[in-house]
Amino acid sequence: MVNKAGAIVNITKLDWINGEHMKLMLKEDPMQLLNLLESSIKQHLGLSAVEDIPCSQQHLLRILEFIKEDRHTLLTHLARECSLFIVEPDIKKNMNQLINHLETVKISPEAALDLLQKTVEGLEKLTQDSEPQSLKKRISHVLSEVGSSCNIKFRGLFPILRFFIIGRTEGYSVADMIVLIGLDTSLKRLRKGSLYFSHIRS
């Protein structure tokens, strides 16, 4: 007897299978995943060609390795996540995230701006190190000093910096992100964020 009822599709399970397949591709055939991902990133960023993506395949592979522990079940989700590390965030569009965080942890906009400016000053004293762990250690030391001088705990500090680096308050280790994105690029984003935030507060 043929059941005429519509088939039940478990979307959650299909997404999980898709995510596992992408993880397997990253492990066994990373170039195939990179080619698919580049096409998806091109569409996400509205670019004309894959060659216009401001990121080498080698760097994109490092980004993939960095975010692989997060569960991304769709290629479009993975492309959007990788794009956080490739292009500057739209902080104007997502400013409510930062405002909500400041209200939650009871940090004034003035204190947040001071923290941001001191972070830039501290990071400017560093130089890009060819050894990532060494650079990460020095960045972490700067962030610790900034938090102490501003009397702001890490749970208040890190989301602010994370927002101006990738455009959201939650996510990855700030020191790791700066190493991955690059010290100069991260400083550029923080300076731009500091300038924009100072203008909207005035």
PDB file of C-alpha atoms in Angstrom:
ATOM      1  CA  MET A   1       0.000   0.000   0.000  1.00  0.00           C
ATOM      2  CA  VAL A   2       1.342   3.410  -0.976  1.00  0.00           C
ATOM      3  CA  ASN A   3       1.138   6.121   1.663  1.00  0.00           C
ATOM      4  CA  LYS A   4      -0.243   9.232  -0.035  1.00  0.00           C
ATOM      5  CA  ALA A   5       0.648  11.528   2.853  1.00  0.00           C
ATOM      6  CA  GLY A   6       3.422  14.067   2.284  1.00  0.00           C
ATOM      7  CA  ALA A   7       6.916  12.991   3.242  1.00  0.00           C
ATOM      8  CA  ILE A   8       8.234  14.386   6.540  1.00  0.00           C
ATOM      9  CA  VAL A   9      11.609  16.044   6.101  1.00  0.00           C
ATOM     10  CA  ASN A  10      13.733  16.586   9.186  1.00  0.00           C
ATOM     11  CA  ILE A  11      15.462  19.861   8.276  1.00  0.00           C
ATOM     12  CA  THR A  12      17.485  19.882  11.488  1.00  0.00           C
ATOM     13  CA  LYS A  13      18.946  16.471  10.712  1.00  0.00           C
ATOM     14  CA  LEU A  14      19.676  17.440   7.111  1.00  0.00           C
ATOM     15  CA  ASP A  15      21.492  20.572   8.306  1.00  0.00           C
ATOM     16  CA  TRP A  16      23.520  18.469  10.744  1.00  0.00           C
ATOM     17  CA  ILE A  17      24.501  16.051   7.965  1.00  0.00           C
ATOM     18  CA  ASN A  18      25.492  18.978   5.767  1.00  0.00           C
ATOM     19  CA  GLY A  19      27.636  20.440   8.557  1.00  0.00           C
ATOM     20  CA  GLU A  20      29.374  17.115   9.126  1.00  0.00           C
ATOM     21  CA  HIS A  21      30.041  16.825   5.398  1.00  0.00           C
ATOM     22  CA  MET A  22      31.694  20.278   5.327  1.00  0.00           C
ATOM     23  CA  LYS A  23      33.867  19.333   8.318  1.00  0.00           C
ATOM     24  CA  LEU A  24      34.921  16.158   6.496  1.00  0.00           C
ATOM     25  CA  MET A  25      35.721  18.153   3.366  1.00  0.00           C
ATOM     26  CA  LEU A  26      37.875  20.547   5.374  1.00  0.00           C
ATOM     27  CA  LYS A  27      39.824  17.576   6.697  1.00  0.00           C
ATOM     28  CA  GLU A  28      40.091  15.467   3.532  1.00  0.00           C
ATOM     29  CA  ASP A  29      39.703  17.861   0.597  1.00  0.00           C
ATOM     30  CA  PRO A  30      40.093  21.464   1.823  1.00  0.00           C
ATOM     31  CA  MET A  31      40.638  22.902  -1.665  1.00  0.00           C
ATOM     32  CA  GLN A  32      37.257  21.658  -2.841  1.00  0.00           C
ATOM     33  CA  LEU A  33      35.603  23.290   0.166  1.00  0.00           C
ATOM     34  CA  LEU A  34      37.591  26.491  -0.427  1.00  0.00           C
ATOM     35  CA  ASN A  35      36.420  26.681  -4.039  1.00  0.00           C
ATOM     36  CA  LEU A  36      32.791  26.286  -2.990  1.00  0.00           C
ATOM     37  CA  LEU A  37      33.235  28.734  -0.142  1.00  0.00           C
ATOM     38  CA  GLU A  38      34.844  31.387  -2.332  1.00  0.00           C
ATOM     39  CA  SER A  39      31.848  31.307  -4.642  1.00  0.00           C
ATOM     40  CA  SER A  40      29.502  31.698  -1.683  1.00  0.00           C
ATOM     41  CA  ILE A  41      31.584  34.553  -0.214  1.00  0.00           C
ATOM     42  CA  LYS A  42      31.534  36.291  -3.592  1.00  0.00           C
ATOM     43  CA  GLN A  43      27.739  36.204  -3.569  1.00  0.00           C
ATOM     44  CA  HIS A  44      27.521  37.248   0.080  1.00  0.00           C
ATOM     45  CA  LEU A  45      29.755  40.283  -0.483  1.00  0.00           C
ATOM     46  CA  GLY A  46      28.155  41.150  -3.815  1.00  0.00           C
ATOM     47  CA  LEU A  47      31.399  40.846  -5.759  1.00  0.00           C
ATOM     48  CA  SER A  48      31.712  40.367  -9.508  1.00  0.00           C
ATOM     49  CA  ALA A  49      34.311  37.615  -9.360  1.00  0.00           C
ATOM     50  CA  VAL A  50      36.019  35.288  -6.886  1.00  0.00           C
ATOM     51  CA  GLU A  51      39.277  37.086  -7.637  1.00  0.00           C
ATOM     52  CA  ASP A  52      37.799  40.231  -6.047  1.00  0.00           C
ATOM     53  CA  ILE A  53      37.690  38.619  -2.590  1.00  0.00           C
ATOM     54  CA  PRO A  54      40.293  40.543  -0.516  1.00  0.00           C
ATOM     55  CA  CYS A  55      41.763  37.375   0.937  1.00  0.00           C
ATOM     56  CA  SER A  56      44.142  34.696  -0.329  1.00  0.00           C
ATOM     57  CA  GLN A  57      43.141  31.040  -0.269  1.00  0.00           C
ATOM     58  CA  GLN A  58      45.879  30.401   2.270  1.00  0.00           C
ATOM     59  CA  HIS A  59      44.467  33.024   4.617  1.00  0.00           C
ATOM     60  CA  LEU A  60      40.917  31.781   4.036  1.00  0.00           C
ATOM     61  CA  LEU A  61      42.061  28.294   4.999  1.00  0.00           C
ATOM     62  CA  ARG A  62      43.478  29.698   8.267  1.00  0.00           C
ATOM     63  CA  ILE A  63      40.124  31.349   8.928  1.00  0.00           C
ATOM     64  CA  LEU A  64      38.349  28.046   8.325  1.00  0.00           C
ATOM     65  CA  GLU A  65      40.681  26.266  10.727  1.00  0.00           C
ATOM     66  CA  PHE A  66      40.022  28.979  13.304  1.00  0.00           C
ATOM     67  CA  ILE A  67      36.215  28.803  13.173  1.00  0.00           C
ATOM     68  CA  LYS A  68      35.858  25.056  12.528  1.00  0.00           C
ATOM     69  CA  GLU A  69      34.821  24.326  16.114  1.00  0.00           C
ATOM     70  CA  ASP A  70      31.693  26.428  15.644  1.00  0.00           C
ATOM     71  CA  ARG A  71      28.770  24.544  14.165  1.00  0.00           C
ATOM     72  CA  HIS A  72      28.011  25.890  10.701  1.00  0.00           C
ATOM     73  CA  THR A  73      25.588  23.688   8.838  1.00  0.00           C
ATOM     74  CA  LEU A  74      25.186  25.661   5.632  1.00  0.00           C
ATOM     75  CA  LEU A  75      27.771  26.970   3.197  1.00  0.00           C
ATOM     76  CA  THR A  76      26.049  30.372   3.226  1.00  0.00           C
ATOM     77  CA  HIS A  77      26.431  30.534   7.013  1.00  0.00           C
ATOM     78  CA  LEU A  78      30.095  29.613   6.721  1.00  0.00           C
ATOM     79  CA  ALA A  79      30.627  32.281   4.062  1.00  0.00           C
ATOM     80  CA  ARG A  80      28.993  34.921   6.261  1.00  0.00           C
ATOM     81  CA  GLU A  81      31.167  33.913   9.211  1.00  0.00           C
ATOM     82  CA  CYS A  82      34.383  33.985   7.183  1.00  0.00           C
ATOM     83  CA  SER A  83      33.455  37.409   5.833  1.00  0.00           C
ATOM     84  CA  LEU A  84      33.714  38.840   9.348  1.00  0.00           C
ATOM     85  CA  PHE A  85      37.473  38.375   9.108  1.00  0.00           C
ATOM     86  CA  ILE A  86      37.792  39.555   5.507  1.00  0.00           C
ATOM     87  CA  VAL A  87      35.918  42.873   5.324  1.00  0.00           C
ATOM     88  CA  GLU A  88      35.324  45.717   7.771  1.00  0.00           C
ATOM     89  CA  PRO A  89      32.175  45.348   9.874  1.00  0.00           C
ATOM     90  CA  ASP A  90      29.149  47.577   9.399  1.00  0.00           C
ATOM     91  CA  ILE A  91      29.235  48.974  12.933  1.00  0.00           C
ATOM     92  CA  LYS A  92      26.608  51.598  12.152  1.00  0.00           C
ATOM     93  CA  LYS A  93      24.080  48.915  11.207  1.00  0.00           C
ATOM     94  CA  ASN A  94      24.759  46.820  14.324  1.00  0.00           C
ATOM     95  CA  MET A  95      25.305  49.606  16.870  1.00  0.00           C
ATOM     96  CA  ASN A  96      22.351  48.426  18.972  1.00  0.00           C
ATOM     97  CA  GLN A  97      24.398  45.343  19.898  1.00  0.00           C
ATOM     98  CA  LEU A  98      27.041  47.525  21.499  1.00  0.00           C
ATOM     99  CA  ILE A  99      24.539  49.830  23.207  1.00  0.00           C
ATOM    100  CA  ASN A 100      22.722  46.833  24.704  1.00  0.00           C
ATOM    101  CA  HIS A 101      26.010  45.406  25.968  1.00  0.00           C
ATOM    102  CA  LEU A 102      27.033  48.695  27.580  1.00  0.00           C
ATOM    103  CA  GLU A 103      23.667  48.942  29.311  1.00  0.00           C
ATOM    104  CA  THR A 104      23.883  45.339  30.528  1.00  0.00           C
ATOM    105  CA  VAL A 105      27.362  45.682  32.065  1.00  0.00           C
ATOM    106  CA  LYS A 106      26.730  49.302  33.122  1.00  0.00           C
ATOM    107  CA  ILE A 107      29.588  50.876  31.185  1.00  0.00           C
ATOM    108  CA  SER A 108      29.084  54.442  30.011  1.00  0.00           C
ATOM    109  CA  PRO A 109      29.723  55.329  26.350  1.00  0.00           C
ATOM    110  CA  GLU A 110      32.469  57.680  27.552  1.00  0.00           C
ATOM    111  CA  ALA A 111      34.191  54.841  29.415  1.00  0.00           C
ATOM    112  CA  ALA A 112      33.844  52.579  26.373  1.00  0.00           C
ATOM    113  CA  LEU A 113      35.440  55.215  24.163  1.00  0.00           C
ATOM    114  CA  ASP A 114      38.291  55.696  26.635  1.00  0.00           C
ATOM    115  CA  LEU A 115      38.823  51.927  26.707  1.00  0.00           C
ATOM    116  CA  LEU A 116      38.845  51.764  22.930  1.00  0.00           C
ATOM    117  CA  GLN A 117      41.371  54.580  22.599  1.00  0.00           C
ATOM    118  CA  LYS A 118      43.671  53.081  25.233  1.00  0.00           C
ATOM    119  CA  THR A 119      43.520  49.724  23.466  1.00  0.00           C
ATOM    120  CA  VAL A 120      44.599  51.370  20.216  1.00  0.00           C
ATOM    121  CA  GLU A 121      47.455  53.159  22.002  1.00  0.00           C
ATOM    122  CA  GLY A 122      48.625  49.903  23.571  1.00  0.00           C
ATOM    123  CA  LEU A 123      48.439  47.855  20.384  1.00  0.00           C
ATOM    124  CA  GLU A 124      50.249  50.551  18.403  1.00  0.00           C
ATOM    125  CA  LYS A 125      53.335  49.855  20.508  1.00  0.00           C
ATOM    126  CA  LEU A 126      53.432  46.275  19.238  1.00  0.00           C
ATOM    127  CA  THR A 127      54.862  45.017  15.978  1.00  0.00           C
ATOM    128  CA  GLN A 128      53.545  42.191  13.842  1.00  0.00           C
ATOM    129  CA  ASP A 129      55.302  39.037  15.008  1.00  0.00           C
ATOM    130  CA  SER A 130      55.923  36.119  12.663  1.00  0.00           C
ATOM    131  CA  GLU A 131      55.256  33.789  15.591  1.00  0.00           C
ATOM    132  CA  PRO A 132      51.480  33.904  16.269  1.00  0.00           C
ATOM    133  CA  GLN A 133      51.656  32.636  19.857  1.00  0.00           C
ATOM    134  CA  SER A 134      54.209  35.282  20.786  1.00  0.00           C
ATOM    135  CA  LEU A 135      52.041  38.034  19.304  1.00  0.00           C
ATOM    136  CA  LYS A 136      48.936  36.638  20.989  1.00  0.00           C
ATOM    137  CA  LYS A 137      50.705  36.715  24.352  1.00  0.00           C
ATOM    138  CA  ARG A 138      51.736  40.350  23.913  1.00  0.00           C
ATOM    139  CA  ILE A 139      48.239  41.339  22.764  1.00  0.00           C
ATOM    140  CA  SER A 140      46.699  39.612  25.778  1.00  0.00           C
ATOM    141  CA  HIS A 141      49.071  41.545  28.044  1.00  0.00           C
ATOM    142  CA  VAL A 142      47.993  44.844  26.456  1.00  0.00           C
ATOM    143  CA  LEU A 143      44.301  43.981  26.871  1.00  0.00           C
ATOM    144  CA  SER A 144      44.857  43.012  30.499  1.00  0.00           C
ATOM    145  CA  GLU A 145      46.589  46.331  31.191  1.00  0.00           C
ATOM    146  CA  VAL A 146      43.809  48.289  29.474  1.00  0.00           C
ATOM    147  CA  GLY A 147      41.154  46.497  31.485  1.00  0.00           C
ATOM    148  CA  SER A 148      43.006  47.225  34.727  1.00  0.00           C
ATOM    149  CA  SER A 149      43.635  50.895  33.915  1.00  0.00           C
ATOM    150  CA  CYS A 150      39.968  51.417  32.970  1.00  0.00           C
ATOM    151  CA  ASN A 151      38.732  49.276  35.878  1.00  0.00           C
ATOM    152  CA  ILE A 152      36.667  47.169  33.464  1.00  0.00           C
ATOM    153  CA  LYS A 153      36.487  43.388  33.721  1.00  0.00           C
ATOM    154  CA  PHE A 154      37.041  41.162  30.700  1.00  0.00           C
ATOM    155  CA  ARG A 155      33.307  40.418  30.340  1.00  0.00           C
ATOM    156  CA  GLY A 156      32.823  44.119  29.757  1.00  0.00           C
ATOM    157  CA  LEU A 157      36.032  44.752  27.814  1.00  0.00           C
ATOM    158  CA  PHE A 158      36.121  41.965  25.250  1.00  0.00           C
ATOM    159  CA  PRO A 159      32.620  42.433  23.733  1.00  0.00           C
ATOM    160  CA  ILE A 160      33.385  46.121  23.100  1.00  0.00           C
ATOM    161  CA  LEU A 161      36.616  45.358  21.253  1.00  0.00           C
ATOM    162  CA  ARG A 162      35.074  42.392  19.466  1.00  0.00           C
ATOM    163  CA  PHE A 163      32.282  44.618  18.185  1.00  0.00           C
ATOM    164  CA  PHE A 164      34.645  47.086  16.547  1.00  0.00           C
ATOM    165  CA  ILE A 165      36.788  44.310  15.054  1.00  0.00           C
ATOM    166  CA  ILE A 166      34.136  41.981  13.592  1.00  0.00           C
ATOM    167  CA  GLY A 167      30.864  43.829  14.167  1.00  0.00           C
ATOM    168  CA  ARG A 168      29.329  41.795  16.967  1.00  0.00           C
ATOM    169  CA  THR A 169      29.737  41.550  20.725  1.00  0.00           C
ATOM    170  CA  GLU A 170      29.771  37.759  21.045  1.00  0.00           C
ATOM    171  CA  GLY A 171      32.168  35.291  19.503  1.00  0.00           C
ATOM    172  CA  TYR A 172      35.829  34.502  19.380  1.00  0.00           C
ATOM    173  CA  SER A 173      38.842  35.351  21.538  1.00  0.00           C
ATOM    174  CA  VAL A 174      39.840  38.956  20.866  1.00  0.00           C
ATOM    175  CA  ALA A 175      43.577  38.228  20.934  1.00  0.00           C
ATOM    176  CA  ASP A 176      43.140  35.293  18.539  1.00  0.00           C
ATOM    177  CA  MET A 177      41.060  37.435  16.178  1.00  0.00           C
ATOM    178  CA  ILE A 178      43.676  40.185  16.087  1.00  0.00           C
ATOM    179  CA  VAL A 179      46.387  37.650  15.272  1.00  0.00           C
ATOM    180  CA  LEU A 180      44.263  36.092  12.523  1.00  0.00           C
ATOM    181  CA  ILE A 181      43.053  39.340  10.948  1.00  0.00           C
ATOM    182  CA  GLY A 182      46.431  40.986  11.393  1.00  0.00           C
ATOM    183  CA  LEU A 183      47.600  43.631  13.834  1.00  0.00           C
ATOM    184  CA  ASP A 184      47.578  46.466  11.284  1.00  0.00           C
ATOM    185  CA  THR A 185      44.133  45.586   9.929  1.00  0.00           C
ATOM    186  CA  SER A 186      42.708  45.202  13.431  1.00  0.00           C
ATOM    187  CA  LEU A 187      44.149  48.574  14.453  1.00  0.00           C
ATOM    188  CA  LYS A 188      42.606  50.153  11.373  1.00  0.00           C
ATOM    189  CA  ARG A 189      39.187  48.798  12.357  1.00  0.00           C
ATOM    190  CA  LEU A 190      39.583  49.913  15.976  1.00  0.00           C
ATOM    191  CA  ARG A 191      40.689  53.422  14.959  1.00  0.00           C
ATOM    192  CA  LYS A 192      37.793  53.749  12.563  1.00  0.00           C
ATOM    193  CA  GLY A 193      35.400  52.503  15.225  1.00  0.00           C
ATOM    194  CA  SER A 194      36.817  54.904  17.788  1.00  0.00           C
ATOM    195  CA  LEU A 195      36.387  57.845  15.407  1.00  0.00           C
ATOM    196  CA  TYR A 196      32.818  56.884  14.519  1.00  0.00           C
ATOM    197  CA  PHE A 197      31.834  56.231  18.133  1.00  0.00           C
ATOM    198  CA  SER A 198      33.304  59.561  19.286  1.00  0.00           C
ATOM    199  CA  HIS A 199      31.249  61.377  16.647  1.00  0.00           C
ATOM    200  CA  ILE A 200      27.917  59.774  17.546  1.00  0.00           C
ATOM    201  CA  ARG A 201      28.561  60.430  21.258  1.00  0.00           C
ATOM    202  CA  SER A 202      29.251  64.146  20.695  1.00  0.00           C
TER     203      SER A 202
END
